[in-house]
mmCIF file of C-alpha atoms in Angstrom:
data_model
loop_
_atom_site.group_PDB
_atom_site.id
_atom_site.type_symbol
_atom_site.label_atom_id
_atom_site.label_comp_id
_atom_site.label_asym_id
_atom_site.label_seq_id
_atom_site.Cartn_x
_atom_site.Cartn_y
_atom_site.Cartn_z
ATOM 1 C CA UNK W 1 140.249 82.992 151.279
ATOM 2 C CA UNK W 2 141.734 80.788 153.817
ATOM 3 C CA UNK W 3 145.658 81.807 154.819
ATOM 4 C CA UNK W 4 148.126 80.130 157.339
ATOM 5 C CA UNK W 5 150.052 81.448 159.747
ATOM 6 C CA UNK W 6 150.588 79.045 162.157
ATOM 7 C CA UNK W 7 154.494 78.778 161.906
ATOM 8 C CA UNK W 8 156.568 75.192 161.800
ATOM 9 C CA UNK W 9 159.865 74.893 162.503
ATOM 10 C CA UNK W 10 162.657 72.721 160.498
ATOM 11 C CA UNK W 11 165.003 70.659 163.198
ATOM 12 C CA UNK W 12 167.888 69.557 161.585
ATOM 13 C CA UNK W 13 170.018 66.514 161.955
ATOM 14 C CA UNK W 14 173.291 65.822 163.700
ATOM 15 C CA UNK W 15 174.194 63.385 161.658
ATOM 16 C CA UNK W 16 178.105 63.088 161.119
ATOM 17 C CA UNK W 17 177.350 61.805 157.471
ATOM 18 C CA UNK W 18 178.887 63.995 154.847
ATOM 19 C CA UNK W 19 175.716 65.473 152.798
ATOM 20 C CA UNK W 20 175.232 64.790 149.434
ATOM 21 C CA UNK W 21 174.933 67.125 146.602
ATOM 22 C CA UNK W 22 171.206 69.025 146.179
ATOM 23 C CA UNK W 23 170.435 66.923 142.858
ATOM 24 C CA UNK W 24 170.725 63.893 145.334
ATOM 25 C CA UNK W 25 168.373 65.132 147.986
ATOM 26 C CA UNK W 26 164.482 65.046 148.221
ATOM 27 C CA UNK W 27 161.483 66.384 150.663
ATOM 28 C CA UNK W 28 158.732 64.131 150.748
ATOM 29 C CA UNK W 29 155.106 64.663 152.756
ATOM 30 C CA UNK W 30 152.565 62.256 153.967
ATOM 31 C CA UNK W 31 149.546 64.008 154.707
ATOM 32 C CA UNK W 32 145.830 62.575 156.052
ATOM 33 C CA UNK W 33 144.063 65.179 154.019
ATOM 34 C CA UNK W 34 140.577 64.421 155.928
ATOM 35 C CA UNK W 35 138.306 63.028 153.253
ATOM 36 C CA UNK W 36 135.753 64.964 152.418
ATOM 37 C CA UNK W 37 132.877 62.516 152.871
ATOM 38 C CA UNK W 38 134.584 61.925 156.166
ATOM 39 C CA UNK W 39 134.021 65.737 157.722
ATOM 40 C CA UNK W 40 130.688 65.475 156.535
ATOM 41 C CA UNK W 41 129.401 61.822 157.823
ATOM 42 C CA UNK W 42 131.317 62.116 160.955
ATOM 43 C CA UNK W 43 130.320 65.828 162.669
ATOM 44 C CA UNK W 44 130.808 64.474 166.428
ATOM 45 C CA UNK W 45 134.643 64.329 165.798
ATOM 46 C CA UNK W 46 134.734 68.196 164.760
ATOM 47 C CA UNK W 47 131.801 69.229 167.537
ATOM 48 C CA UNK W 48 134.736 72.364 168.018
ATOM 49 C CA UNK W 49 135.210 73.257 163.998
ATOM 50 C CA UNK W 50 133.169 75.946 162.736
ATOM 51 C CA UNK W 51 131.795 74.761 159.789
ATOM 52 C CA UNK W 52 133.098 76.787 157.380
ATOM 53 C CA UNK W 53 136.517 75.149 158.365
ATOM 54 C CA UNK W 54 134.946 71.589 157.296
ATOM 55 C CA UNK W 55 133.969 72.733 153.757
ATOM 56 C CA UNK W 56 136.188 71.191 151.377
ATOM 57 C CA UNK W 57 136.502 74.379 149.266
ATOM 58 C CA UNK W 58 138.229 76.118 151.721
ATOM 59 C CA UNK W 59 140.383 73.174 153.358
ATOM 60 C CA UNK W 60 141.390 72.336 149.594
ATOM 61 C CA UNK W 61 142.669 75.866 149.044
ATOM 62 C CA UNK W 62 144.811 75.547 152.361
ATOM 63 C CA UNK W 63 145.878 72.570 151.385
ATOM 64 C CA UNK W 64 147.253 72.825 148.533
ATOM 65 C CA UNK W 65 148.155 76.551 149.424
ATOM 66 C CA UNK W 66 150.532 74.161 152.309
ATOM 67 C CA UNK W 67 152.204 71.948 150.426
ATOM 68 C CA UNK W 68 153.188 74.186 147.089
ATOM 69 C CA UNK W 69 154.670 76.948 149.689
ATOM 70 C CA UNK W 70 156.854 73.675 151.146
ATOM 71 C CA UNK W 71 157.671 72.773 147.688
ATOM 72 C CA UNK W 72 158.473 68.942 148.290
ATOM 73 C CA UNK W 73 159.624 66.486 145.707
ATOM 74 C CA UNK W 74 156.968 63.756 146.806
ATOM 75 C CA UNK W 75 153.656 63.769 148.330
ATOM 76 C CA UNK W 76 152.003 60.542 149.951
ATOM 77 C CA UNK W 77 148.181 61.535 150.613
ATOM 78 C CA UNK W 78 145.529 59.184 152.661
ATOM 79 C CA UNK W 79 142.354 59.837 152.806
ATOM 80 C CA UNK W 80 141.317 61.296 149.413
ATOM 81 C CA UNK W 81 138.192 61.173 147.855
ATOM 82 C CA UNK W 82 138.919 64.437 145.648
ATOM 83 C CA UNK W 83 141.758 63.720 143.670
ATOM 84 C CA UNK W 84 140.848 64.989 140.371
ATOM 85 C CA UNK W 85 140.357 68.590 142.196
ATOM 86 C CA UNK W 86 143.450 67.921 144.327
ATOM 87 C CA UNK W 87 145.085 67.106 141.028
ATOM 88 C CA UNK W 88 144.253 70.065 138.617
ATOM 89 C CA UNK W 89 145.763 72.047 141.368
ATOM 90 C CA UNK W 90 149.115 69.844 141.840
ATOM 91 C CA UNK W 91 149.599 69.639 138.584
ATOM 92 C CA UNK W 92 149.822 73.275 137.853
ATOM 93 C CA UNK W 93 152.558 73.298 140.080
ATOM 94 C CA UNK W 94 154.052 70.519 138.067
ATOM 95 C CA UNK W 95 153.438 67.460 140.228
ATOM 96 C CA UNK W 96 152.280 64.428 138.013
ATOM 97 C CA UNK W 97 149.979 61.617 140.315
ATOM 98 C CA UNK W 98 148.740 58.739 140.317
ATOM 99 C CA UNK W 99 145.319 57.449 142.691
ATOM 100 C CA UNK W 100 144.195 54.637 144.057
ATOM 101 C CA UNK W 101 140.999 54.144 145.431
ATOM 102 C CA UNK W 102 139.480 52.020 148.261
ATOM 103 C CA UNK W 103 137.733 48.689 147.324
ATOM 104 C CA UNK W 104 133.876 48.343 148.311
ATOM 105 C CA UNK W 105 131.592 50.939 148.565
ATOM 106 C CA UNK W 106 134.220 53.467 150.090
ATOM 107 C CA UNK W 107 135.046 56.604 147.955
ATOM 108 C CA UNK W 108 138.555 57.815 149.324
ATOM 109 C CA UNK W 109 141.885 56.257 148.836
ATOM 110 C CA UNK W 110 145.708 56.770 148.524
ATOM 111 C CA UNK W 111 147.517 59.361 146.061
ATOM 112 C CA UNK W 112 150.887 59.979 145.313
ATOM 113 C CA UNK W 113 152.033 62.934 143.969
ATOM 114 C CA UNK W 114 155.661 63.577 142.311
ATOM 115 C CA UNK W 115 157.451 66.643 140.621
ATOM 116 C CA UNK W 116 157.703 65.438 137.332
ATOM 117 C CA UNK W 117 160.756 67.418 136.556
ATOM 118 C CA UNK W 118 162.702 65.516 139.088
ATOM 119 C CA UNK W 119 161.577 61.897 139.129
ATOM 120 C CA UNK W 120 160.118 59.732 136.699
ATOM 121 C CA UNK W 121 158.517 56.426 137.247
ATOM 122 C CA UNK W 122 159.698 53.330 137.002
ATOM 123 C CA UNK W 123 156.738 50.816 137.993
ATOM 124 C CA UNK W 124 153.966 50.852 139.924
ATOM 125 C CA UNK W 125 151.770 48.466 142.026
ATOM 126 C CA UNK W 126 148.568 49.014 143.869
ATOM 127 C CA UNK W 127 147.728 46.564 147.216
ATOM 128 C CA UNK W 128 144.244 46.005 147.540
ATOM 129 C CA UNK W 129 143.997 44.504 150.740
ATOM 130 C CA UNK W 130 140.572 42.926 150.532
ATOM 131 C CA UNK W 131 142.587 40.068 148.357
ATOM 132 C CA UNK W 132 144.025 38.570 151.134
ATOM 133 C CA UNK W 133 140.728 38.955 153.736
ATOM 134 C CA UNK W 134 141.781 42.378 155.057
ATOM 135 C CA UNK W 135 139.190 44.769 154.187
ATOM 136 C CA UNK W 136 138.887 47.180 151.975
ATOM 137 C CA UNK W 137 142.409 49.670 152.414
ATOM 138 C CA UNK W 138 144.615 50.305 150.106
ATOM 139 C CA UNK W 139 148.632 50.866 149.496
ATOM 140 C CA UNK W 140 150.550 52.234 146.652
ATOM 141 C CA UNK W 141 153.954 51.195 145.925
ATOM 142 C CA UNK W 142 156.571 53.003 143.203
ATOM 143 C CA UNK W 143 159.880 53.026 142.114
ATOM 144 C CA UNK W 144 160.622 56.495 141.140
ATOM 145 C CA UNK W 145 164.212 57.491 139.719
ATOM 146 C CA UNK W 146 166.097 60.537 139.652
ATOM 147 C CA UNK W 147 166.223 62.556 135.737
ATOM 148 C CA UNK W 148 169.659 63.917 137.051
ATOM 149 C CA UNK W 149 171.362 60.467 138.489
ATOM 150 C CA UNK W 150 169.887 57.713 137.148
ATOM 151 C CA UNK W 151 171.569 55.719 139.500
ATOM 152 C CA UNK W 152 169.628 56.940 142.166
ATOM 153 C CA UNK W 153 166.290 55.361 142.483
ATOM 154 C CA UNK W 154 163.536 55.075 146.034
ATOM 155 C CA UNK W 155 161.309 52.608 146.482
ATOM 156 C CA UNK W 156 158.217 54.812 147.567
ATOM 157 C CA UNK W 157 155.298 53.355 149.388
ATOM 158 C CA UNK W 158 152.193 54.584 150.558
ATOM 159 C CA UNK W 159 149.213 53.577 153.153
ATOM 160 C CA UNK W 160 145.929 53.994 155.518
ATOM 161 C CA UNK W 161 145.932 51.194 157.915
ATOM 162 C CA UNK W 162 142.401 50.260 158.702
ATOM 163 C CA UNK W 163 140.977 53.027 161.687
ATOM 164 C CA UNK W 164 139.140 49.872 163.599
ATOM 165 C CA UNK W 165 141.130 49.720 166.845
ATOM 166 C CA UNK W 166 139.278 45.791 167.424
ATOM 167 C CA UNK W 167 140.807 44.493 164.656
ATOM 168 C CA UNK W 168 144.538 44.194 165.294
ATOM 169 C CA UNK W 169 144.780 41.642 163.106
ATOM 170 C CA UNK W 170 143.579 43.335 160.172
ATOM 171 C CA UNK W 171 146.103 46.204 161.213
ATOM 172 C CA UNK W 172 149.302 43.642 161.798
ATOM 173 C CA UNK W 173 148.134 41.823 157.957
ATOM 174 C CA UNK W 174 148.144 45.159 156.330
ATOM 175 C CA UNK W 175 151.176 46.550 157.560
ATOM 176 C CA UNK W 176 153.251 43.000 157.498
ATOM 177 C CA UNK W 177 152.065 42.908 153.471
ATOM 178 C CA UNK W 178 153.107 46.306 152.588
ATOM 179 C CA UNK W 179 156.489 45.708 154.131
ATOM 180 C CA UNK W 180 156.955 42.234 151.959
ATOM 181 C CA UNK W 181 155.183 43.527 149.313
ATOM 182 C CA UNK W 182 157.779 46.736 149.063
ATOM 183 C CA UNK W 183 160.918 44.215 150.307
ATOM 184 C CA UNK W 184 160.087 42.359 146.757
ATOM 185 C CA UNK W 185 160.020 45.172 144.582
ATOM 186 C CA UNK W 186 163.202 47.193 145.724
ATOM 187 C CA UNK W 187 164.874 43.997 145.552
ATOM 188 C CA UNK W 188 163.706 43.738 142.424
ATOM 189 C CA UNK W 189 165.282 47.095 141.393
ATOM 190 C CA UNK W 190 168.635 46.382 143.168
ATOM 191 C CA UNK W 191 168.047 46.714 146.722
ATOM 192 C CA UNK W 192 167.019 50.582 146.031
ATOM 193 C CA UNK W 193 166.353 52.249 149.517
ATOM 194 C CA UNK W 194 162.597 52.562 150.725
ATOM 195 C CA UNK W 195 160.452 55.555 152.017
ATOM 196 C CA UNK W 196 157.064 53.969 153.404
ATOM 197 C CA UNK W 197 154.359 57.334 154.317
ATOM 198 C CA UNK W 198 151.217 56.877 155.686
ATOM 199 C CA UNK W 199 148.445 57.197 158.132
ATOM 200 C CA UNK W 200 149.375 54.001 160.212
ATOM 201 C CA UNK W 201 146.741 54.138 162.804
ATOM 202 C CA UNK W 202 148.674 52.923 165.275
ATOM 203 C CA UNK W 203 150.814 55.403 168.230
ATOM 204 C CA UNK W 204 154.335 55.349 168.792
ATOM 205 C CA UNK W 205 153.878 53.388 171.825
ATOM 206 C CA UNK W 206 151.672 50.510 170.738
ATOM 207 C CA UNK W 207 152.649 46.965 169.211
ATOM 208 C CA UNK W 208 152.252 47.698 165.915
ATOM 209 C CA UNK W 209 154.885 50.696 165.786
ATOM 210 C CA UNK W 210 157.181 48.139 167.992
ATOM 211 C CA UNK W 211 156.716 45.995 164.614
ATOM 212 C CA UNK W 212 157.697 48.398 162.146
ATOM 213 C CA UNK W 213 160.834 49.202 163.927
ATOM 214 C CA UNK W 214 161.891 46.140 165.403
ATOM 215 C CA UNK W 215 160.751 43.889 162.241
ATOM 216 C CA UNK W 216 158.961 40.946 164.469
ATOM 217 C CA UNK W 217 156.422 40.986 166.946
ATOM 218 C CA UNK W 218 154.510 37.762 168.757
ATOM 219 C CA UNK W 219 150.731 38.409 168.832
ATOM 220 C CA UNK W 220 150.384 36.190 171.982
ATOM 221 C CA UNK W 221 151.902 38.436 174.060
ATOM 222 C CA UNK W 222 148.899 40.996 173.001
ATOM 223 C CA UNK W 223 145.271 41.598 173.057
ATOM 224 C CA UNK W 224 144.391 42.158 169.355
ATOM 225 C CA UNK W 225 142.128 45.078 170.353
ATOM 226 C CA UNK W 226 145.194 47.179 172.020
ATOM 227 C CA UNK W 227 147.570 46.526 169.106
ATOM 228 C CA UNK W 228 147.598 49.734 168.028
ATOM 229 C CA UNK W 229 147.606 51.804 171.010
ATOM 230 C CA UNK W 230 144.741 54.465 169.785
ATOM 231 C CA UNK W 231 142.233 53.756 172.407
ATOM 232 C CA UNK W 232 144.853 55.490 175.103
ATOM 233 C CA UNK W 233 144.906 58.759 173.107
ATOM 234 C CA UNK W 234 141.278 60.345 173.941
ATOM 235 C CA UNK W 235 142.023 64.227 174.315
ATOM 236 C CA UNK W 236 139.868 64.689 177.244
ATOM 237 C CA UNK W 237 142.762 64.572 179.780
ATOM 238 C CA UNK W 238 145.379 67.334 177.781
ATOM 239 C CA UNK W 239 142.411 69.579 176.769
ATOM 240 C CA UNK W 240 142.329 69.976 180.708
ATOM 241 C CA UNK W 241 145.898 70.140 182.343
ATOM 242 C CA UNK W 242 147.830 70.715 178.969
ATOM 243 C CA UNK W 243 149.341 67.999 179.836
ATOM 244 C CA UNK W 244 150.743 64.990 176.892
ATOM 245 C CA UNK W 245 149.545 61.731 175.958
ATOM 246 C CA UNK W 246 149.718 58.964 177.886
ATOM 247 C CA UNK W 247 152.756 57.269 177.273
ATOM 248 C CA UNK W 248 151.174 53.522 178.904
ATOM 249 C CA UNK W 249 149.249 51.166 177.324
ATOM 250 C CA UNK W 250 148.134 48.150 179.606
ATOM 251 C CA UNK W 251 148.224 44.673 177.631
ATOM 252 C CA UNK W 252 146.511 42.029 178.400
ATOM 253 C CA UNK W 253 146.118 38.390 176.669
ATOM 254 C CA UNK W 254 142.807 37.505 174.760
ATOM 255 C CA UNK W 255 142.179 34.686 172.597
ATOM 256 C CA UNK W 256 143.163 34.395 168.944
ATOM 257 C CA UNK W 257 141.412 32.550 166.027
ATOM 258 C CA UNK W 258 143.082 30.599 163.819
ATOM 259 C CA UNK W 259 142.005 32.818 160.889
ATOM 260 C CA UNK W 260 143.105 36.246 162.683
ATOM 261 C CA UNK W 261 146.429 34.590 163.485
ATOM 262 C CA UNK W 262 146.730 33.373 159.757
ATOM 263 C CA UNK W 263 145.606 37.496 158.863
ATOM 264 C CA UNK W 264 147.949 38.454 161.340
ATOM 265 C CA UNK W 265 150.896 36.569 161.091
ATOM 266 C CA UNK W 266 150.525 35.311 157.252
ATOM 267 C CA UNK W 267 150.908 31.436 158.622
ATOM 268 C CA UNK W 268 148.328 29.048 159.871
ATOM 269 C CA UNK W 269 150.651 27.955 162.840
ATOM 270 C CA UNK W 270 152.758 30.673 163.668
ATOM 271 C CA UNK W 271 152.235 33.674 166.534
ATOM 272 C CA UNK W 272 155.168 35.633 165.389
ATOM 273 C CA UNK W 273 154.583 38.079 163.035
ATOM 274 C CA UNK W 274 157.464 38.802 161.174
ATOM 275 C CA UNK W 275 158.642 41.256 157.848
ATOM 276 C CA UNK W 276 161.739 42.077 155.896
ATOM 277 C CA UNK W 277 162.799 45.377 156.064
ATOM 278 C CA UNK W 278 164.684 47.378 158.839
ATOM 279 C CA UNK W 279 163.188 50.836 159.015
ATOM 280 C CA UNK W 280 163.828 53.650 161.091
ATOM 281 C CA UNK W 281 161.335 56.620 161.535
ATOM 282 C CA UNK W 282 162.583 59.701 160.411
ATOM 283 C CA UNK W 283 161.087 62.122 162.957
ATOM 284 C CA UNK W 284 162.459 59.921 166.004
ATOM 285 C CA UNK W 285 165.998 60.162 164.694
ATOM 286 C CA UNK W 286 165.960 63.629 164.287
ATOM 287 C CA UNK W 287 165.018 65.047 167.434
ATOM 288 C CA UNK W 288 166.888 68.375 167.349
ATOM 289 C CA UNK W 289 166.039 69.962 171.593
ATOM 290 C CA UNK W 290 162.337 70.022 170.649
ATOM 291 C CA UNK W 291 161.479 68.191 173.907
ATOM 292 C CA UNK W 292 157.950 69.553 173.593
ATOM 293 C CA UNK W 293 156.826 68.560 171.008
ATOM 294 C CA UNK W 294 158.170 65.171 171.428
ATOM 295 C CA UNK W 295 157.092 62.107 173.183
ATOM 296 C CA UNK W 296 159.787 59.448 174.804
ATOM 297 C CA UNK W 297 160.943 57.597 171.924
ATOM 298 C CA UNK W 298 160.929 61.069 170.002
ATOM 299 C CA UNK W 299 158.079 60.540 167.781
ATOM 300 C CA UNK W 300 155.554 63.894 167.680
ATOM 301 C CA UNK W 301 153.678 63.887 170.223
ATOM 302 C CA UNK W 302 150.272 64.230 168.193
ATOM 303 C CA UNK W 303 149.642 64.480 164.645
ATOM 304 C CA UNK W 304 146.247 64.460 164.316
ATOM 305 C CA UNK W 305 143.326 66.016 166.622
ATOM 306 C CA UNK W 306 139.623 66.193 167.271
ATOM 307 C CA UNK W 307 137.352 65.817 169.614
ATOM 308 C CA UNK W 308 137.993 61.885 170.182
ATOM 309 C CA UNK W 309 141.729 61.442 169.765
ATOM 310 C CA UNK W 310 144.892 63.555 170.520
ATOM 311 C CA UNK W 311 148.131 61.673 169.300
ATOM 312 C CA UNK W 312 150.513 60.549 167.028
ATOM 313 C CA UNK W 313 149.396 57.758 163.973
ATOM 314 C CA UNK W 314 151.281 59.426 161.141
ATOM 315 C CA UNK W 315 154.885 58.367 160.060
ATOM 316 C CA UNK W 316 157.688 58.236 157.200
ATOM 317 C CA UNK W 317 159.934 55.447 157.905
ATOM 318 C CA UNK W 318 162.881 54.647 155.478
ATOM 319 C CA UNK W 319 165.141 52.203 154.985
ATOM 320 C CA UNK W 320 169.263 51.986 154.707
ATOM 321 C CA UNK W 321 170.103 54.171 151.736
ATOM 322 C CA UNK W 322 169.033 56.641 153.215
ATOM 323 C CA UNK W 323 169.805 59.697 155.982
ATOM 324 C CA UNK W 324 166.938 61.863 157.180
ATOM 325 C CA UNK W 325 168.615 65.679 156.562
ATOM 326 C CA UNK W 326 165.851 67.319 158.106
ATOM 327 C CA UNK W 327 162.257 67.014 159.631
ATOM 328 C CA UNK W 328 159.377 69.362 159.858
ATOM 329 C CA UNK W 329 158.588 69.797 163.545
ATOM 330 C CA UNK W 330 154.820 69.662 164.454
ATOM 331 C CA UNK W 331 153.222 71.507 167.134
ATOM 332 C CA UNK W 332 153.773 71.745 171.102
ATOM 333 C CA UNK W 333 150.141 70.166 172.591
ATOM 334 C CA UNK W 334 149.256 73.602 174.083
ATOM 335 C CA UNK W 335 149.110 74.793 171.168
ATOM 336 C CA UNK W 336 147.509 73.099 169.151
ATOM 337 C CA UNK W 337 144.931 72.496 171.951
ATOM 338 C CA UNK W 338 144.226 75.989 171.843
ATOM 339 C CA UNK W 339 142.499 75.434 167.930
ATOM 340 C CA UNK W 340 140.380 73.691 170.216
ATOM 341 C CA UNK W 341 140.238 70.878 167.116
ATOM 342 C CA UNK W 342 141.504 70.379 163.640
ATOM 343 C CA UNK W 343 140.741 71.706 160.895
ATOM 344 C CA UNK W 344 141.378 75.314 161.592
ATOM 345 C CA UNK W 345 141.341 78.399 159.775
ATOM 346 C CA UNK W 346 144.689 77.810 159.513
ATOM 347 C CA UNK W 347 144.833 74.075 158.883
ATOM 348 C CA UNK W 348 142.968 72.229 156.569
ATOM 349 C CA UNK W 349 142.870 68.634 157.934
ATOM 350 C CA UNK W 350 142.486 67.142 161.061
ATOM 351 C CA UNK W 351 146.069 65.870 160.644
ATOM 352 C CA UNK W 352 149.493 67.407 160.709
ATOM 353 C CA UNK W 353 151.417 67.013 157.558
ATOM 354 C CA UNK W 354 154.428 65.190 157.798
ATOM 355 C CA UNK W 355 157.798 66.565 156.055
ATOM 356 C CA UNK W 356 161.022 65.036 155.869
ATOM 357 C CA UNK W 357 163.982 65.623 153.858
ATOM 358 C CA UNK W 358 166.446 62.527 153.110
ATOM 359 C CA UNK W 359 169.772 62.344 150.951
ATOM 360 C CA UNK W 360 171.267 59.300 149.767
ATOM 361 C CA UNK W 361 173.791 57.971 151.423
ATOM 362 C CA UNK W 362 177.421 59.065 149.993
ATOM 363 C CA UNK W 363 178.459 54.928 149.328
ATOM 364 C CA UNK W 364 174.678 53.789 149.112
#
């Protein structure tokens, strides 16, 4: 039976906000769970995982096993293709869920779990991204509202960004839609505050990150196939000095079609890309001292590993309505280059879970 004792610490925040009551707080994850089809059709990224490690049997257990001892109010999983397992378990710990799969041939997709005791469900709405030209991912979006204070309500969202570093279009479209697509419904709930968790493909230095925090970005200044930063973040160079990512990505101008600027940018004629929210990531504003385990603009410094990458994709932004309490701290590189590769015997994916605890904002 798998066990974990590899030991995270909580960081809290400085913030000068007055905290709100405990009914008016909430913990949510977003966890890559590693698909299970994935760790078996893709054995040169785990090259380092003995393979008892890779069987889903065992990585469910200490999965699962993870997230009941945290005990958070919502879950936002990517890359599931055993939910009805998955669920059985959750739901003995008295998490209701809801799935949605990938379009195409593709057997994985995005879940959402919730403690049903706490929040109940207001609407829902599923993005199939292959609608608009942008392969087959997937998003979930929910408005889930506090039993206690019904005045309280989230606007919860949940993606995988297409993995395919070339297509920076597809990456830009997906992201820019989820953002409008979740703008519409908490505006159509009152402006309710937003919590978007996911796998975002993209590292806290690229383009793509500078568009989810900034709100615009203009694809001309950008080669389409460094949008997202992930080809900088092979682990060659920290499994050898211990040293952390590279912090630099080189751009460099390439040529755009008119259809992957329309993808891109949602307009035929326009090389900005823009969206509606203003979002702040909640592990870069709560940085605690954990310099190291922290890159410069205080994102983790990697939350997923194997043999082929080493770095940070993973993040729960959230919108105004919001204050980030606390955050989960992930793991200095040494260590978790001594694992030698995720999933462990202690860890169950080949990505960190994500944990951060919000309240609402006393006058929001």
């Amino acid at each position: 039976m798998p066990s974990s004792r590899i030991v995270r610490d909580w960081i809290d925040s400085d913030s000068t906000t007055p905290l709100s009551q405990d009914s008016e707080r909430f913990t949510v994850v977003s966890y890559n769970i590693l698909g299970d089809r994935n760790a078996s059709h893709h054995k040169d990224l785990y090259t380092n995982v003995s393979f008892p490690y890779l069987k889903w049997g065992y990585r469910k257990r200490l999965i699962c096993e993870e997230l009941i001892r945290l005990n958070p109010d919502i879950i936002c999983m990517q890359e599931v293709d055993k939910y009805f397992d998955l669920f059985r378990m959750m739901e003995k710990a008295g998490y209701a869920g809801s799935y949605k799969r990938r379009t195409g041939d593709n057997i994985d997709g995005c879940a959402m779990f919730w403690k049903a005791d706490r929040f109940r469900v207001l609407e829902r709405e599923n993005i199939e991204f292959s609608q608009f030209g942008m392969c087959d991912n997937v998003a979930q979006l929910a408005v889930l509202e506090l039993r206690k204070s019904k005045s309280r309500k989230i606007l919860l969202g949940n993606i995988h960004v297409l993995y395919n570093p070339n297509k920076g279009d597809v990456k830009l479209g997906q992201i820019r839609s989820l953002c409008s697509k979740a703008h519409l419904l908490s505006n159509k709930w009152g402006d309710i505050p937003i919590v978007l968790g996911g796998d975002f493909n993209s590292t806290p230095q690229s383009p793509l990150y500078s568009f989810l925090a900034t709100s615009e970005l203009n694809i001309m200044e950008h080669d389409k196939k460094e949008l997202s930063g992930q080809k900088n973040c092979r682990p060659t160079q920290a499994l050898e000095t211990g040293s952390k990512p590279s912090n630099t990505i080189t751009f460099k101008s390439s040529s755009w079609t008119n259809e992957e600027i329309r993808v891109a940018t949602g307009q035929e004629n326009s090389y900005w890309a823009v969206h509606p929210l203003k979002l702040n990531s909640s592990y870069a504003s709560v940085m605690g001292s954990a310099n190291d385990t922290r890159d410069s603009v205080g994102e983790p410094l990697a939350t997923s590993y194997h043999s082929k990458f080493l770095g940070t994709v993973d993040y729960l932004w959230y919108s105004d309505g919001l204050v980030p309490a606390r955050v989960l701290d992930t793991f200095p590189i040494d260590v978790l280059c001594k694992t030698r590769g995720l999933p462990c015997k202690e860890l169950g994916s080949d990505h960190l879970a994500l944990v951060s605890e919000f309240f609402f904002e006393p006058n929001g």
